[in-house]
Coordinates of C-alpha atoms in Angstrom, one line a residue:
F14 CA 0.2 0.0 -0.2
K15 CA 2.8 2.4 0.8
E16 CA 4.5 1.6 -2.4
E17 CA 1.4 2.7 -4.2
G18 CA 1.5 5.9 -2.3
I19 CA -1.1 5.1 0.4
N20 CA -0.7 5.9 3.7
L21 CA -4.4 5.7 5.3
P22 CA -5.0 3.6 8.2
I23 CA -5.9 0.0 7.0
K24 CA -7.8 -2.5 9.1
V25 CA -7.4 -6.3 8.0
D26 CA -9.3 -9.3 8.8
I27 CA -8.9 -12.8 7.7
M28 CA -11.9 -14.8 6.5
F29 CA -12.4 -18.6 5.6
D30 CA -12.4 -17.9 1.9
V31 CA -10.5 -17.6 -1.2
N32 CA -11.4 -13.9 -2.0
C33 CA -10.1 -10.6 -1.2
G34 CA -12.1 -7.2 -1.0
I35 CA -11.4 -3.7 -0.2
S36 CA -13.8 -1.0 1.3
K37 CA -13.6 2.5 2.7
T38 CA -14.1 3.4 6.3
K39 CA -14.6 6.5 7.9
N40 CA -11.1 7.2 8.5
G41 CA -9.3 4.7 6.2
L42 CA -9.6 1.6 4.4
Y43 CA -10.8 -2.1 5.4
L44 CA -9.2 -5.1 3.8
C45 CA -10.7 -8.5 4.1
I46 CA -8.6 -11.4 3.0
G47 CA -9.0 -15.1 2.5
L48 CA -7.2 -17.6 4.5
F49 CA -6.3 -19.7 1.6
C50 CA -5.0 -16.7 -0.5
L51 CA -2.5 -16.0 2.5
R52 CA -1.4 -19.7 2.7
C53 CA -1.5 -20.7 -1.0
L54 CA -0.3 -17.9 -3.0
S55 CA 3.0 -16.7 -3.3
N56 CA 4.1 -13.1 -2.1
D57 CA 4.3 -11.9 -5.4
E58 CA 1.0 -13.6 -6.4
L59 CA -0.7 -12.1 -3.4
K60 CA 0.9 -8.8 -4.2
A61 CA -0.6 -8.8 -7.8
V62 CA -4.2 -9.5 -6.2
L63 CA -3.9 -6.7 -3.7
L64 CA -2.8 -4.2 -6.5
H65 CA -6.1 -5.2 -8.1
E66 CA -7.9 -4.2 -5.0
I67 CA -5.8 -1.0 -4.6
A68 CA -6.8 0.0 -7.9
H69 CA -10.4 -0.2 -7.1
F70 CA -9.7 2.4 -4.4
K71 CA -7.5 4.6 -6.7
N72 CA -9.9 4.4 -9.5
K73 CA -12.4 5.9 -7.1
D74 CA -14.8 2.8 -7.6
L75 CA -15.8 3.0 -4.1
E76 CA -17.0 6.4 -4.2
Y77 CA -18.7 5.8 -7.3
T78 CA -21.0 3.0 -6.0
G79 CA -21.7 5.1 -2.9
K80 CA -21.1 2.2 -0.6
I81 CA -19.1 2.9 2.6
E82 CA -18.0 0.4 4.9
K83 CA -20.3 -0.2 7.7
Y84 CA -18.9 -1.8 11.0
N85 CA -20.4 -4.6 12.8
K86 CA -22.1 -6.2 9.9
K87 CA -22.0 -10.0 9.0
I88 CA -20.2 -11.0 5.9
D89 CA -22.3 -13.1 3.4
V90 CA -19.6 -15.7 2.3
L91 CA -19.8 -19.3 1.6
F92 CA -18.6 -21.5 4.3
P93 CA -18.3 -25.3 4.6
L94 CA -21.4 -26.6 6.3
R95 CA -21.3 -25.5 9.9
T96 CA -17.9 -24.6 10.2
Y97 CA -18.2 -21.0 10.0
I98 CA -19.4 -21.2 13.6
F99 CA -15.9 -22.7 14.5
L100 CA -14.0 -20.8 12.0
C101 CA -15.0 -17.4 11.6
P102 CA -14.5 -14.6 14.5
F103 CA -15.1 -12.4 11.7
L104 CA -18.7 -13.0 11.9
V105 CA -18.5 -11.7 15.3
T106 CA -16.0 -8.8 14.7
S107 CA -16.5 -8.2 11.1
T108 CA -16.4 -4.7 9.7
F109 CA -17.0 -5.7 6.0
D110 CA -20.0 -5.3 4.1
N111 CA -20.1 -7.9 1.3
L112 CA -22.8 -6.1 -0.3
L113 CA -20.4 -3.8 -1.7
N114 CA -19.2 -6.5 -4.2
D115 CA -22.8 -6.5 -5.7
Y116 CA -22.1 -2.9 -6.8
L117 CA -18.3 -3.1 -7.7
V118 CA -18.2 -6.4 -9.6
N119 CA -19.1 -5.4 -13.0
E120 CA -16.8 -5.8 -15.9
Y121 CA -16.0 -2.0 -16.3
F122 CA -14.6 -1.8 -12.7
E123 CA -13.0 -5.0 -13.0
K124 CA -11.0 -4.6 -16.0
K125 CA -9.9 -1.0 -15.1
A126 CA -8.5 -2.7 -12.0
D127 CA -6.9 -5.5 -13.8
D128 CA -5.3 -3.3 -16.4
E129 CA -3.6 -1.5 -13.4
V130 CA -2.1 -4.9 -12.5
I131 CA -0.9 -5.2 -16.2
K132 CA 0.9 -2.0 -16.0
R133 CA 2.9 -3.2 -13.1
N134 CA 4.2 -6.0 -15.4
M135 CA 2.9 -8.6 -13.0
N136 CA 1.0 -10.5 -15.8
Q137 CA 2.4 -13.9 -14.9
D138 CA 1.8 -13.7 -11.3
Y139 CA -1.7 -12.6 -11.7
A140 CA -2.7 -15.3 -14.2
N141 CA -1.1 -17.8 -11.6
A142 CA -3.1 -16.3 -8.8
T143 CA -6.6 -16.2 -10.7
I144 CA -6.4 -19.7 -11.7
K145 CA -5.2 -20.9 -8.3
M146 CA -7.9 -18.9 -6.7
F147 CA -10.5 -20.5 -9.0
G148 CA -9.2 -24.0 -8.2
L149 CA -9.1 -23.3 -4.5
S150 CA -12.6 -21.9 -4.2
K151 CA -13.9 -25.2 -5.5
A152 CA -11.9 -27.0 -2.8
N153 CA -13.0 -24.3 -0.2
Y154 CA -16.9 -25.2 -0.8
L155 CA -16.5 -28.7 0.1
K156 CA -17.2 -30.1 3.4
Y157 CA -14.9 -32.6 5.3
P158 CA -17.1 -34.4 8.0
F159 CA -14.4 -36.1 9.7
I160 CA -12.4 -33.3 10.5
E161 CA -15.4 -31.0 11.3
Y162 CA -16.5 -33.7 13.7
E163 CA -13.2 -33.6 15.6
V164 CA -13.5 -29.9 15.8
A165 CA -17.0 -29.8 17.0
K166 CA -16.2 -32.6 19.6
N167 CA -13.1 -30.9 21.0
K168 CA -14.6 -27.3 20.6
K169 CA -11.5 -26.0 19.2
W170 CA -9.2 -26.0 16.0
D171 CA -5.8 -27.6 17.1
E172 CA -2.7 -28.1 15.0
K173 CA -3.9 -31.5 13.7
T174 CA -7.3 -30.5 12.6
I175 CA -6.0 -27.3 11.2
N176 CA -3.4 -29.2 9.1
D177 CA -5.8 -31.8 8.1
D178 CA -8.3 -29.4 6.9
L179 CA -5.6 -27.6 4.9
N180 CA -4.1 -30.8 3.5
A181 CA -7.4 -32.0 2.3
R182 CA -8.2 -29.1 0.5
L183 CA -4.8 -29.1 -1.2
D184 CA -5.2 -32.8 -2.0
Y185 CA -8.5 -31.9 -3.9
Y186 CA -6.8 -28.9 -5.6
N187 CA -4.2 -31.1 -6.8
A188 CA -6.1 -34.0 -8.0
H189 CA -8.0 -31.6 -10.1
K190 CA -5.2 -29.1 -11.1
D191 CA -5.5 -30.2 -14.8
F192 CA -9.0 -29.6 -15.0
F193 CA -8.6 -26.2 -13.6
E194 CA -6.1 -25.3 -16.1
F195 CA -8.6 -26.6 -18.9
V196 CA -11.0 -24.2 -17.7
S197 CA -8.7 -21.4 -17.8
K198 CA -8.4 -21.9 -21.6
N199 CA -12.0 -22.8 -22.4
H200 CA -14.4 -20.9 -20.0
A201 CA -17.5 -19.7 -21.8
D202 CA -18.6 -16.2 -21.8
E203 CA -21.4 -16.0 -19.0
R204 CA -24.6 -14.0 -19.9
F205 CA -24.6 -11.9 -16.9
A206 CA -20.8 -11.4 -15.9
T207 CA -19.8 -9.5 -13.1
H208 CA -16.1 -10.4 -13.1
P209 CA -13.9 -11.6 -16.0
N210 CA -13.7 -15.3 -15.9
I211 CA -10.2 -17.1 -15.8
N212 CA -10.3 -17.7 -19.3
Q213 CA -10.4 -14.0 -20.0
R214 CA -8.0 -13.1 -17.4
R215 CA -5.7 -15.6 -18.8
K216 CA -5.9 -14.1 -22.3
M217 CA -5.8 -10.5 -20.9
C218 CA -2.5 -11.5 -19.1
N219 CA -1.1 -12.7 -22.4
V220 CA 0.7 -15.7 -20.8
K221 CA 1.3 -19.0 -22.8
D222 CA 2.0 -21.1 -19.7
V223 CA 1.0 -21.0 -16.0
D224 CA 2.5 -22.4 -12.9
L225 CA -0.3 -24.0 -10.8
T226 CA 2.0 -25.5 -8.1
I227 CA 1.1 -24.5 -4.7
K228 CA 3.9 -24.1 -2.2
I229 CA 2.6 -23.4 1.4
N230 CA 3.4 -19.8 2.0
H231 CA 4.7 -19.4 5.9
F232 CA 5.1 -15.8 5.6
F233 CA 1.6 -15.2 7.6
D234 CA 1.8 -18.1 9.9
D235 CA 1.6 -15.8 12.9
D236 CA -1.5 -14.0 11.7
I237 CA -3.3 -17.2 10.7
K238 CA -2.4 -18.6 14.0
E239 CA -4.0 -15.6 15.9
Y240 CA -7.0 -16.0 13.5
Y241 CA -7.5 -19.4 14.7
D242 CA -6.7 -18.6 18.5
I243 CA -9.6 -15.9 18.3
S244 CA -11.9 -18.5 16.7
N245 CA -11.3 -20.9 19.5
K246 CA -12.0 -18.3 22.1
T247 CA -15.3 -16.7 20.6
C248 CA -16.9 -19.5 18.3
F249 CA -17.5 -22.4 20.6
K250 CA -19.8 -21.2 23.3
E251 CA -22.9 -22.7 22.1
D252 CA -24.0 -26.2 23.2
N253 CA -23.4 -28.6 20.2
K254 CA -24.5 -31.9 21.7
D255 CA -27.4 -32.1 18.9
L256 CA -24.6 -31.7 16.2
L257 CA -22.4 -34.3 17.9
K258 CA -25.5 -36.7 18.0
Y259 CA -25.9 -36.2 14.3
Y260 CA -22.4 -36.9 13.4
N261 CA -22.4 -40.1 15.6
D262 CA -25.8 -41.4 14.0
Y263 CA -24.3 -40.9 10.9
F264 CA -21.2 -42.7 11.5
A265 CA -22.9 -45.6 12.8
L266 CA -25.0 -46.0 9.6
K267 CA -22.8 -44.9 7.1
D268 CA -21.1 -48.3 6.2
S269 CA -24.2 -50.2 6.2
N270 CA -24.8 -52.8 3.4
T271 CA -28.6 -53.0 3.8
N272 CA -30.8 -53.0 0.8
D273 CA -33.6 -51.6 2.5
L274 CA -34.5 -48.5 0.5
E275 CA -35.7 -46.3 3.6
Q276 CA -32.6 -46.9 5.4
L277 CA -30.4 -46.3 2.3
N278 CA -32.3 -42.9 1.6
K279 CA -31.7 -42.0 5.2
I280 CA -27.8 -42.5 5.0
L281 CA -28.0 -40.7 1.5
E282 CA -29.6 -37.7 3.0
M283 CA -27.2 -37.5 6.0
A284 CA -24.1 -38.1 3.6
Y285 CA -25.2 -35.3 1.3
D286 CA -25.9 -33.0 4.2
L287 CA -22.4 -33.7 5.7
G288 CA -20.4 -33.9 2.7
D289 CA -19.4 -37.4 2.6
Y290 CA -19.2 -37.3 -1.3
Q291 CA -17.6 -40.7 -1.8
N292 CA -20.5 -42.4 0.4
V293 CA -23.1 -40.4 -1.5
L294 CA -21.9 -41.9 -5.0
R295 CA -22.0 -45.3 -3.3
I296 CA -25.4 -45.0 -1.7
C297 CA -26.7 -43.5 -5.0
S298 CA -25.0 -46.3 -7.2
K299 CA -26.5 -49.0 -5.0
L300 CA -30.2 -47.2 -5.1
V301 CA -30.0 -47.1 -8.9
S302 CA -29.0 -50.7 -9.0
L303 CA -32.1 -51.5 -6.8
N304 CA -34.2 -49.5 -9.4
D305 CA -34.7 -46.6 -7.0
D306 CA -34.4 -43.9 -9.7
R307 CA -36.1 -41.0 -8.1
N308 CA -35.2 -37.3 -8.7
R309 CA -33.5 -36.9 -5.4
V310 CA -31.2 -39.8 -6.1
N311 CA -30.4 -38.5 -9.6
C312 CA -29.9 -35.1 -8.6
Y313 CA -27.5 -36.0 -5.8
Y314 CA -25.7 -38.4 -8.0
G315 CA -25.3 -36.1 -11.0
T316 CA -24.4 -33.2 -8.7
I317 CA -21.4 -35.0 -6.9
L318 CA -20.1 -36.6 -10.0
L319 CA -20.4 -33.5 -12.0
M320 CA -19.5 -30.3 -9.7
V321 CA -17.2 -32.2 -7.1
Y322 CA -15.3 -34.7 -9.3
F323 CA -15.9 -33.2 -12.7
N324 CA -17.0 -36.5 -14.0
E325 CA -19.2 -36.0 -17.2
E326 CA -21.0 -39.2 -16.2
G327 CA -23.1 -37.0 -14.0
I328 CA -24.7 -35.1 -16.9
K329 CA -27.1 -38.1 -17.7
Y330 CA -28.3 -38.0 -14.2
L331 CA -28.9 -34.5 -14.2
N332 CA -30.7 -34.5 -17.6
K333 CA -33.1 -37.2 -16.1
V334 CA -34.2 -34.9 -13.3
I335 CA -34.8 -32.0 -15.9
E336 CA -36.9 -34.5 -18.2
D337 CA -39.3 -34.7 -15.3
N338 CA -41.5 -31.6 -15.0
N339 CA -43.1 -32.0 -11.6
N340 CA -39.9 -31.9 -9.4
E341 CA -38.4 -29.5 -7.0
F342 CA -34.9 -30.5 -8.2
K343 CA -35.1 -29.4 -11.6
V344 CA -33.8 -25.9 -11.1
D345 CA -30.6 -27.1 -9.5
A346 CA -30.1 -29.7 -12.1
M347 CA -30.3 -27.0 -14.6
R348 CA -28.2 -24.8 -12.9
F349 CA -25.4 -27.2 -12.2
L350 CA -25.3 -28.3 -15.7
A351 CA -25.3 -24.8 -17.0
D352 CA -22.3 -24.1 -14.6
Y353 CA -20.4 -27.2 -15.8
Y354 CA -20.8 -26.4 -19.6
A355 CA -19.7 -22.7 -18.9
M356 CA -16.5 -24.0 -17.3
V357 CA -15.6 -26.5 -20.1
G358 CA -16.9 -23.9 -22.8
N359 CA -19.4 -26.1 -24.2
E360 CA -21.3 -23.1 -25.9
E361 CA -23.9 -25.3 -27.9
K362 CA -25.0 -27.2 -24.7
L363 CA -25.1 -24.0 -22.6
N364 CA -27.3 -22.3 -25.3
E365 CA -29.6 -25.1 -25.1
I366 CA -29.9 -24.5 -21.4
R367 CA -30.5 -20.9 -21.7
N368 CA -33.1 -21.4 -24.1
M369 CA -35.0 -23.5 -21.6
Q370 CA -34.4 -21.2 -18.6
V371 CA -37.5 -19.1 -18.8
N372 CA -39.9 -22.1 -18.9
I373 CA -37.9 -23.6 -16.1
L374 CA -37.9 -20.5 -14.0
N375 CA -41.6 -20.3 -14.4
Q376 CA -42.1 -23.9 -13.3
S377 CA -39.7 -23.2 -10.3
D378 CA -42.1 -20.6 -9.4
E379 CA -45.0 -22.9 -9.4
M380 CA -42.9 -25.5 -7.4
D381 CA -42.0 -23.1 -4.8
D382 CA -45.5 -22.0 -4.5
V383 CA -47.0 -25.7 -4.4
L384 CA -44.5 -26.8 -1.9
N385 CA -45.5 -24.1 0.7
L386 CA -48.8 -23.6 2.6
K387 CA -50.7 -20.3 3.3
P388 CA -53.4 -20.0 5.6
T389 CA -55.8 -19.1 2.5
D390 CA -54.7 -22.6 0.5
R391 CA -57.7 -24.7 -0.2
L392 CA -56.2 -28.3 -0.3
T393 CA -58.4 -30.9 -2.1
E394 CA -58.7 -34.6 -0.9
F395 CA -56.0 -37.1 -1.3
T396 CA -57.2 -40.4 -2.6
N397 CA -54.4 -42.8 -2.6
E398 CA -55.6 -45.2 0.2
E399 CA -52.5 -47.3 0.4
V400 CA -50.1 -44.2 1.0
K401 CA -52.6 -42.9 3.7
N402 CA -52.6 -46.3 5.6
N403 CA -48.8 -46.5 5.5
I404 CA -48.5 -43.1 7.2
I405 CA -51.2 -44.1 9.5
N406 CA -49.5 -47.1 10.6
I407 CA -46.3 -45.4 11.2
L408 CA -48.1 -42.7 13.5
K409 CA -50.8 -44.6 15.1
D410 CA -49.0 -45.8 18.1
N411 CA -47.3 -42.4 19.0
A412 CA -49.1 -40.7 22.0
D413 CA -48.0 -37.3 21.0
V414 CA -49.8 -37.4 17.6
F415 CA -53.5 -35.9 17.7
Y416 CA -54.4 -35.5 14.0
V417 CA -53.0 -36.3 10.6
L418 CA -54.2 -34.2 7.6
M419 CA -53.6 -35.0 4.2
G420 CA -54.5 -32.8 1.2
V421 CA -53.3 -31.7 -2.4
K422 CA -52.2 -28.3 -3.4
T423 CA -52.3 -27.6 -7.2
V424 CA -50.7 -24.8 -9.0
K425 CA -51.4 -24.9 -12.7
N426 CA -49.7 -28.1 -13.9
T427 CA -47.8 -28.8 -10.6
S428 CA -49.2 -30.5 -7.4
C429 CA -48.0 -31.6 -4.0
C430 CA -49.5 -33.9 -1.4
H431 CA -49.0 -32.1 2.0
V432 CA -48.9 -34.5 4.9
I433 CA -49.7 -32.3 8.3
V434 CA -49.1 -33.8 11.7
F435 CA -50.7 -32.4 14.8
G436 CA -49.0 -33.0 18.2
E437 CA -49.0 -32.3 21.8
I438 CA -48.0 -28.7 22.8
N439 CA -45.5 -30.2 25.1
L440 CA -44.2 -33.4 23.6
K441 CA -44.0 -36.3 26.0
D442 CA -41.4 -38.1 23.9
V443 CA -39.7 -35.9 21.6
D444 CA -37.0 -38.5 20.4
K445 CA -40.1 -40.6 19.6
F446 CA -42.0 -37.9 17.9
N447 CA -39.1 -37.0 15.6
E448 CA -38.2 -40.5 15.1
D449 CA -41.6 -41.3 13.6
L450 CA -41.7 -38.1 11.6
N451 CA -38.5 -39.2 10.1
K452 CA -40.0 -42.6 9.3
V453 CA -42.9 -40.9 7.5
F454 CA -40.3 -38.7 5.5
N455 CA -38.2 -41.5 4.5
Y456 CA -41.4 -43.3 3.4
L457 CA -42.7 -40.5 1.3
D458 CA -39.2 -39.7 -0.1
V459 CA -39.1 -43.2 -1.9
L460 CA -42.5 -42.4 -3.7
E461 CA -42.5 -40.8 -7.1
D462 CA -45.0 -37.9 -6.6
Q463 CA -44.6 -34.7 -4.9
Y464 CA -44.8 -34.9 -0.9
S465 CA -44.4 -32.2 1.7
L466 CA -44.3 -33.1 5.6
N467 CA -45.2 -30.5 8.2
S468 CA -45.8 -30.8 11.8
Y469 CA -47.7 -28.1 14.1
P470 CA -48.7 -28.2 17.8
I471 CA -52.2 -28.8 18.3
N472 CA -53.3 -25.5 19.2
V473 CA -52.7 -24.3 15.6
F474 CA -55.3 -26.7 14.4
K475 CA -58.2 -24.1 14.6
A476 CA -55.9 -21.0 13.4
A477 CA -56.6 -21.8 9.6
P478 CA -59.8 -23.5 9.3
K479 CA -59.7 -22.9 5.2
L480 CA -56.4 -24.9 5.4
F481 CA -57.0 -27.3 8.0
K482 CA -60.5 -28.6 7.1
D483 CA -62.0 -31.4 9.1
S484 CA -62.6 -33.4 5.7
L485 CA -58.8 -33.7 5.3
I486 CA -58.4 -35.5 8.4
V487 CA -57.1 -39.2 7.7
Y488 CA -56.2 -39.9 11.4
K489 CA -57.5 -38.9 14.8
K490 CA -55.9 -40.0 18.0
G491 CA -58.0 -42.9 19.8
E492 CA -60.0 -43.7 16.5

């Protein structure tokens, strides 16, 4: 900063991310920088990234947008599942308003800032850095349940878990390094671009070869240690016994060789939630072999194959989801396919998806509407007696269940059966109630049609008479 003639006070925070951002404060500047930038970029590569951010300030982009730094705001960044409560004191002490990016990240500002880096003859370092950051961002979005479990159990990050987490992300980066370089040569132009993509930046830097080898940068070790020390002091105050129980329940089930569809779907849901990606693939493969070819299975299977391992076999599973009109996974499947085709530069397939987007978004609005209940909704009778009876058999022995309602909500060509369970205000057996609801969920999840499961305390029953009609009751306690 001093080399660039900037002598303002600068506050710097570290975040668990691969990005870097600058904004103005009342008295100076605020810089928020990703942990993985400090660890995985060389000092020259990092300098190139910082010169880009400094250019935003010097070009008066911050003043142009009218966005001034606001203290004590939470940053809206992507963290691995749940780890933000362990990793990021920034959420407690942050001064960075990430909404600033929404105003700064247009191509005009970005290209002007990139030009300033090029003027400093840092083309090679900037090209290396931007491609590395792209690959590291893919690694950073992943979850590592066995590491996260240890952190949750011990209520702290220690030297082992910190190194295990870094090494797991580096292993992933290195395993897919060739793919990241391929993307840097082929990434297609996006319809609504905010930043130049890595293909555009590589061309702008005019470099033939890039060095994507990561050597751990130890220059900032003390700063990173302080970051984790703050995390350990501030981010482990809440009781996490429910989270630990969830992990333990999953670890007890994860390697099951059962052929029971309900049990397999339960394991799949937990594996996908926690980020045990190899187990997601194992369970999906088994479910498909057992002819359990539902949209949830196909979406999870295709997403992990394509977006975690960049395996094009995932395309056929996501296409199966897209071909079925009445399902809530269609929009996600479309988005993941579009992201992948953009990365690999498949313009023909990307345009196919773009041409389908309007209809898909219209259907997504219908799906969102049909899956949610409003007090003014009028449900119609659900007529599948087999499904009714199976749900009743699961819930009839639960002393906390008063009523079960089932009714169909329809919006245009999309419909969903809502299963509504009314229970005691103060449940006598919370675990049993939740266990039986989970059984209902797993049963419904196996069925092809759309279902939604909700539970309410009994005193809510009279709150929406148009919605909770007596004629929709399929089970009453004691009858």
